[in-house]
Short mmCIF file of C-alpha atoms in Angstrom, two decimals:
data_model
loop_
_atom_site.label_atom_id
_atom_site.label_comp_id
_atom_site.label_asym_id
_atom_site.label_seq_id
_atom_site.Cartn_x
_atom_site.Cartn_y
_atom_site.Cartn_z
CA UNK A 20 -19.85 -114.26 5.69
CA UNK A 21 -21.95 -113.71 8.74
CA UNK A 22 -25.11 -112.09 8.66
CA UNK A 23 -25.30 -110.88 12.05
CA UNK A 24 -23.28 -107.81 12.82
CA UNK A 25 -23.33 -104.43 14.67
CA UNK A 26 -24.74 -100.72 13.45
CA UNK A 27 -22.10 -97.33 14.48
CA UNK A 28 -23.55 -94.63 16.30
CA UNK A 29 -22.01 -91.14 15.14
CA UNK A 30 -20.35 -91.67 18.35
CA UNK A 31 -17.99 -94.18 17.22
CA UNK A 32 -17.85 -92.65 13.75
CA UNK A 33 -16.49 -89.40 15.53
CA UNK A 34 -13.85 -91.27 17.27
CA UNK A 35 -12.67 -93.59 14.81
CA UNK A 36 -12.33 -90.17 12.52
CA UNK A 37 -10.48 -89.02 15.49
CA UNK A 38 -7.83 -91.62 15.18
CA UNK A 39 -9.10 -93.70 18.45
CA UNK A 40 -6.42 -96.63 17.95
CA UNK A 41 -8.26 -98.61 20.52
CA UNK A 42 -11.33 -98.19 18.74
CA UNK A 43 -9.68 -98.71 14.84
CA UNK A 44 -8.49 -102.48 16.54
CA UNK A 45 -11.75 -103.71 17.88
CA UNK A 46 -13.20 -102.83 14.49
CA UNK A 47 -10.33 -104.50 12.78
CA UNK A 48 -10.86 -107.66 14.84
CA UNK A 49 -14.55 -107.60 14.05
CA UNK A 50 -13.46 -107.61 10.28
CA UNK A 51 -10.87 -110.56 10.95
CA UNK A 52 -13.71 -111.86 12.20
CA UNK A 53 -16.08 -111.65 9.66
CA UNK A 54 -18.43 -109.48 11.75
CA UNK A 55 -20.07 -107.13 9.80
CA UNK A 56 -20.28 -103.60 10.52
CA UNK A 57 -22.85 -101.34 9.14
CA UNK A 58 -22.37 -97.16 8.04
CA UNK A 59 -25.77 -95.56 8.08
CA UNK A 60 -24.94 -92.76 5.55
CA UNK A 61 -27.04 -89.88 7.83
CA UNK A 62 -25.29 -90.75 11.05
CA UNK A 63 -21.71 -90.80 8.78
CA UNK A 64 -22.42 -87.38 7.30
CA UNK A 65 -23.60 -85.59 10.79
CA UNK A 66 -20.35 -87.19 12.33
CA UNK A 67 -18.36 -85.98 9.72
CA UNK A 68 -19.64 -82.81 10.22
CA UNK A 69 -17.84 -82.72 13.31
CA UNK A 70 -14.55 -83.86 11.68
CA UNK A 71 -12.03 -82.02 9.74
CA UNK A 72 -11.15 -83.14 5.89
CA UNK A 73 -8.17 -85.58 7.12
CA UNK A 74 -10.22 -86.65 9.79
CA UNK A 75 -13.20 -87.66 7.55
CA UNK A 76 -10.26 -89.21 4.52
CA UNK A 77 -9.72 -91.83 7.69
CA UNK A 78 -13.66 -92.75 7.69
CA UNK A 79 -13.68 -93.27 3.88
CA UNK A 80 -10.53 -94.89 3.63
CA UNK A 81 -11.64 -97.41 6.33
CA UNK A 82 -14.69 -97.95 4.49
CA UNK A 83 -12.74 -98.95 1.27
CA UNK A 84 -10.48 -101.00 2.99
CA UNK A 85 -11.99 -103.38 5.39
CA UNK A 86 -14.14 -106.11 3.67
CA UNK A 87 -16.74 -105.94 5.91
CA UNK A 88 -17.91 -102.52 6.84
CA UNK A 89 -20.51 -101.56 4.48
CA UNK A 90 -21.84 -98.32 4.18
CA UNK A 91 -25.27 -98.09 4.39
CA UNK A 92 -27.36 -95.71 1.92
CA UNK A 93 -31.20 -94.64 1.09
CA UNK A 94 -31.39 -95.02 -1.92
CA UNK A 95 -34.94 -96.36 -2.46
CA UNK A 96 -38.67 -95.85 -1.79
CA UNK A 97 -38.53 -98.55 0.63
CA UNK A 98 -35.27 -97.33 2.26
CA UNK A 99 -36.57 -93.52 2.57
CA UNK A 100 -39.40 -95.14 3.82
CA UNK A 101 -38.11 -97.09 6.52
CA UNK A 102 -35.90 -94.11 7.89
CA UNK A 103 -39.34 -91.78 7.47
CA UNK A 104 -41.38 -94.77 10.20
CA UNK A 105 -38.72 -93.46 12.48
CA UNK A 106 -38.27 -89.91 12.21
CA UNK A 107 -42.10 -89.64 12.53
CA UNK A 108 -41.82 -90.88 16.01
CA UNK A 109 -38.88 -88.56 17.34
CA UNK A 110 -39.23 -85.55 18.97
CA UNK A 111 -38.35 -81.53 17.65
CA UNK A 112 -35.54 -81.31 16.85
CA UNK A 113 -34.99 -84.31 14.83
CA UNK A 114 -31.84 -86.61 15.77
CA UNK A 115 -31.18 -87.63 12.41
CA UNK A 116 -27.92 -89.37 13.04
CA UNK A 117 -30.05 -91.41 15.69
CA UNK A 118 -32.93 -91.88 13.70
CA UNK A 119 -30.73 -93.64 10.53
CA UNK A 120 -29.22 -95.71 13.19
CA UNK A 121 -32.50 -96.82 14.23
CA UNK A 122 -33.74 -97.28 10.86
CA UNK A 123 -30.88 -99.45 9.49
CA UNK A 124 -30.94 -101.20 12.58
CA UNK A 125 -34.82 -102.00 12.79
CA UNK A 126 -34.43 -103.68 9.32
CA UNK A 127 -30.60 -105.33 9.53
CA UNK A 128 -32.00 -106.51 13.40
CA UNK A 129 -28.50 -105.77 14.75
CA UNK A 130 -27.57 -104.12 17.74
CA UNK A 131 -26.21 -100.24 17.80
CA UNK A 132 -22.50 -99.95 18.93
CA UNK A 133 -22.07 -96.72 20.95
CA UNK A 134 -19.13 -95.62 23.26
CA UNK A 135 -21.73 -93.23 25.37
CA UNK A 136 -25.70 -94.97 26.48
CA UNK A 137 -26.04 -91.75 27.68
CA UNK A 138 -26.09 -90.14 24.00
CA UNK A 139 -29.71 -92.59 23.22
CA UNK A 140 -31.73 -91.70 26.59
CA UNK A 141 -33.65 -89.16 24.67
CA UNK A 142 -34.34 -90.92 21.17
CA UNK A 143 -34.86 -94.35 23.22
CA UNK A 144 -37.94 -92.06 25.33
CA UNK A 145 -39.65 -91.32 22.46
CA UNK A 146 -39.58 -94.72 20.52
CA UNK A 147 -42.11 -96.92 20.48
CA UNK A 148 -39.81 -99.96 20.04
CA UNK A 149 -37.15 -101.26 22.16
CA UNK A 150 -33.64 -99.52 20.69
CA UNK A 151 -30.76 -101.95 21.09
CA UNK A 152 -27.57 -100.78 22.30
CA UNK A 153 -24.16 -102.64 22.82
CA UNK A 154 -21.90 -99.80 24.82
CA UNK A 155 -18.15 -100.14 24.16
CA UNK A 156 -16.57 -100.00 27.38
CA UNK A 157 -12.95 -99.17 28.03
CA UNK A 158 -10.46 -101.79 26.77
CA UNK A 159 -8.29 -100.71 29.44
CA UNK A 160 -11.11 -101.47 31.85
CA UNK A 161 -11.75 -105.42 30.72
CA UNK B 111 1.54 -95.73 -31.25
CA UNK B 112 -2.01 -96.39 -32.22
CA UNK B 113 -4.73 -96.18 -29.51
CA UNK B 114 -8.13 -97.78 -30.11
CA UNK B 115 -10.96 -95.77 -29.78
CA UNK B 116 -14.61 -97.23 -29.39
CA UNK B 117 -17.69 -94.90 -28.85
CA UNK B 118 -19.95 -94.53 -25.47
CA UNK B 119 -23.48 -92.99 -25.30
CA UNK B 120 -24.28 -90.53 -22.22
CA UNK B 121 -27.53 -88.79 -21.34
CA UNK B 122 -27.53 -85.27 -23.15
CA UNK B 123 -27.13 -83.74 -20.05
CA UNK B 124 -24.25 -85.00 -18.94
CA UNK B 125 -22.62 -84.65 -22.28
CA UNK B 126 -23.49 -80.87 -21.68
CA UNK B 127 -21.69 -80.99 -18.37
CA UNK B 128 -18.65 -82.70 -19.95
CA UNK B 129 -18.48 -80.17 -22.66
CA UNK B 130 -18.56 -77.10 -20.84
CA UNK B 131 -16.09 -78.50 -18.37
CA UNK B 132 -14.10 -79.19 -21.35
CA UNK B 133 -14.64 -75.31 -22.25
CA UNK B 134 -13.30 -74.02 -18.92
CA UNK B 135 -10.42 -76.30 -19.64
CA UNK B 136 -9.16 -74.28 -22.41
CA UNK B 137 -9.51 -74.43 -26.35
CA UNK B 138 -8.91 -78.13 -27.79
CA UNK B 139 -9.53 -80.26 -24.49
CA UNK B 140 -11.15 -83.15 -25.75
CA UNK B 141 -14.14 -85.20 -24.02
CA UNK B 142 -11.58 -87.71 -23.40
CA UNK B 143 -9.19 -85.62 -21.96
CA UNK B 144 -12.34 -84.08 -19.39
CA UNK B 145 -13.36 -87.87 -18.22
CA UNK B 146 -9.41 -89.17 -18.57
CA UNK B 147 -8.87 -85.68 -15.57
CA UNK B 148 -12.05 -86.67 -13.50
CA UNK B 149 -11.23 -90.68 -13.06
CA UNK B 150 -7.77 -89.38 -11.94
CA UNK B 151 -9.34 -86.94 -10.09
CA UNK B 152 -11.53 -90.15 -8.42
CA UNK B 153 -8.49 -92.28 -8.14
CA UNK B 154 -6.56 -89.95 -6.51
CA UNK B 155 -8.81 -89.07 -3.60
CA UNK B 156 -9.52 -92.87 -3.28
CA UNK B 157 -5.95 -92.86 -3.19
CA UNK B 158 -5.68 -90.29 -0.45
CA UNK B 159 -8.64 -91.85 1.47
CA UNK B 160 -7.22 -95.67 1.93
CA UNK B 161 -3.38 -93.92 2.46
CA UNK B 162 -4.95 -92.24 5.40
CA UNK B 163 -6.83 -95.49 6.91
CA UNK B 164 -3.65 -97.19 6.78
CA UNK B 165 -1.62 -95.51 8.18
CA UNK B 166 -3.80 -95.49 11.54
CA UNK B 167 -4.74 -99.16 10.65
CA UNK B 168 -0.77 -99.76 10.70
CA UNK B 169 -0.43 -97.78 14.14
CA UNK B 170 -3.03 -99.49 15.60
CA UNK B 171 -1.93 -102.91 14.44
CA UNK B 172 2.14 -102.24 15.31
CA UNK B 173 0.94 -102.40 19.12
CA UNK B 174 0.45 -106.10 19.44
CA UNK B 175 -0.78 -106.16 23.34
CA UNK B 176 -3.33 -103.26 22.00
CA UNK B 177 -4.52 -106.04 19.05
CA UNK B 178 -4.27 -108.50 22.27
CA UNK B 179 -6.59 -106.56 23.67
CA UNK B 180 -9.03 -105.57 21.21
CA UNK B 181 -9.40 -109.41 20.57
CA UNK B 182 -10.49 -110.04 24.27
CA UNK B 183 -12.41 -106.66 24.11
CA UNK B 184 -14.30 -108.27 20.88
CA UNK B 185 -14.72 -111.77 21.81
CA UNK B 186 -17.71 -111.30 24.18
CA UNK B 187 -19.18 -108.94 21.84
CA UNK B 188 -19.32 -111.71 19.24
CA UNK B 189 -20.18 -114.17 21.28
CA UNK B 190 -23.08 -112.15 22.13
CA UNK B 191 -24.32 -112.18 18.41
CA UNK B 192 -23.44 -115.36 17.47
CA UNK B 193 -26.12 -116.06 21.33
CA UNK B 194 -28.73 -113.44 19.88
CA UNK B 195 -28.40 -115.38 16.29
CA UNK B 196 -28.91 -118.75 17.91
CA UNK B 197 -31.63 -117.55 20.13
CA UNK B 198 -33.88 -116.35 16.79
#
């Protein structure tokens, strides 16, 4: 298995609740790939907020099924901890989808998928450490 | 038939939980019978949860120039890990 891999925003959490087929096939090549995608359990539960109960059975199925998605937890000292360095630093009102993103990110050292940059401009301004972010652009468009 | 039965300890607490769900259940539910209902319970949303994954999974996989695509989509996004990996 790989040990590099890609963090979801609640962007792309929303979506692939939303049945986004383009979006369901990337992440299905990824895991034909053995790229490993990672769930931060904050950012899953705010975007499932937005999602009805079918909508969110599509999220856990997908996190049953595919080998490599892994959903990501806190669990620990250490892992409250970690997600705690970065909530510190964000501004009122917390982002707390972002700031799990960041946090599992920060330790896993992957990159963020997001389908919208736009969505990070605020939590990136009030970081003190570079945020990476891989956008997802339009299939259609490459 | 003869089923086997062997013995399991649980925290006090959550044999207090089993046995008052076992109460609301109605006179002579067993313990067994209250965890037998909750692991069907489990399996059946689990159930539920991968039925509805697959089925968009099987959508999204029936439209072979939209996997064709996805795989040229994802190919420069993996290349660009496998670069960053490489790099450290």
């Amino acid at each position: 298995m790989s040990s590099y891999g890609y963090v979801l925003d609640d962007t792309v959490l929303v979506e692939l609740g939303r049945r986004d087929l383009d979006l369901h096939r990337l992440i299905i090549v990824f895991d034909r790939s053995h790229v490993r995608t990672s769930v931060p359990a904050v950012t899953l539960a705010v975007a499932e907020a937005e999602l009805s109960p079918d909508q969110r059975r599509v999220i856990r199925g997908m996190l049953d099924v595919l080998e490599h998605i892994h959903l990501e937890v806190i669990s620990t000292q250490a892992e409250t901890e970690r997600l705690t360095e970065v909530v510190a630093r964000m501004d009122q009102p917390v982002d707390m989808a972002a700031a799990h993103a960041v946090a599992v990110s920060q330790y896993l050292d992957w990159p963020i998928l997001t389908l919208d940059l736009r969505r990070w401009e605020t939590v990136k301004a009030y970081l003190p450490w570079p945020v990476e972010l891989v956008e997802i652009a339009d299939p259609g468009k490459s | 038939m003869t089923v086997e039965m062997t013995s399991i300890k649980v925290p006090k607490n959550l044999r207090d939980r089993l046995n008052a769900l076992a109460d609301e259940r109605g006179r002579g539910t067993t313990l067994a019978q209250v965890l037998e209902g909750l692991l069907e319970d489990h399996e059946t949303n689990m159930y539920r949860n991968r039925m509805a994954y697959m089925e968009v999974a099987a959508r999204a996989q029936e439209d072979a120039e939209g996997m064709a695509r996805a795989e040229r989509q994802a190919e420069p996004m993996i290349n660009y890990l496998r670069r960053r990996e490489a790099s450290q």
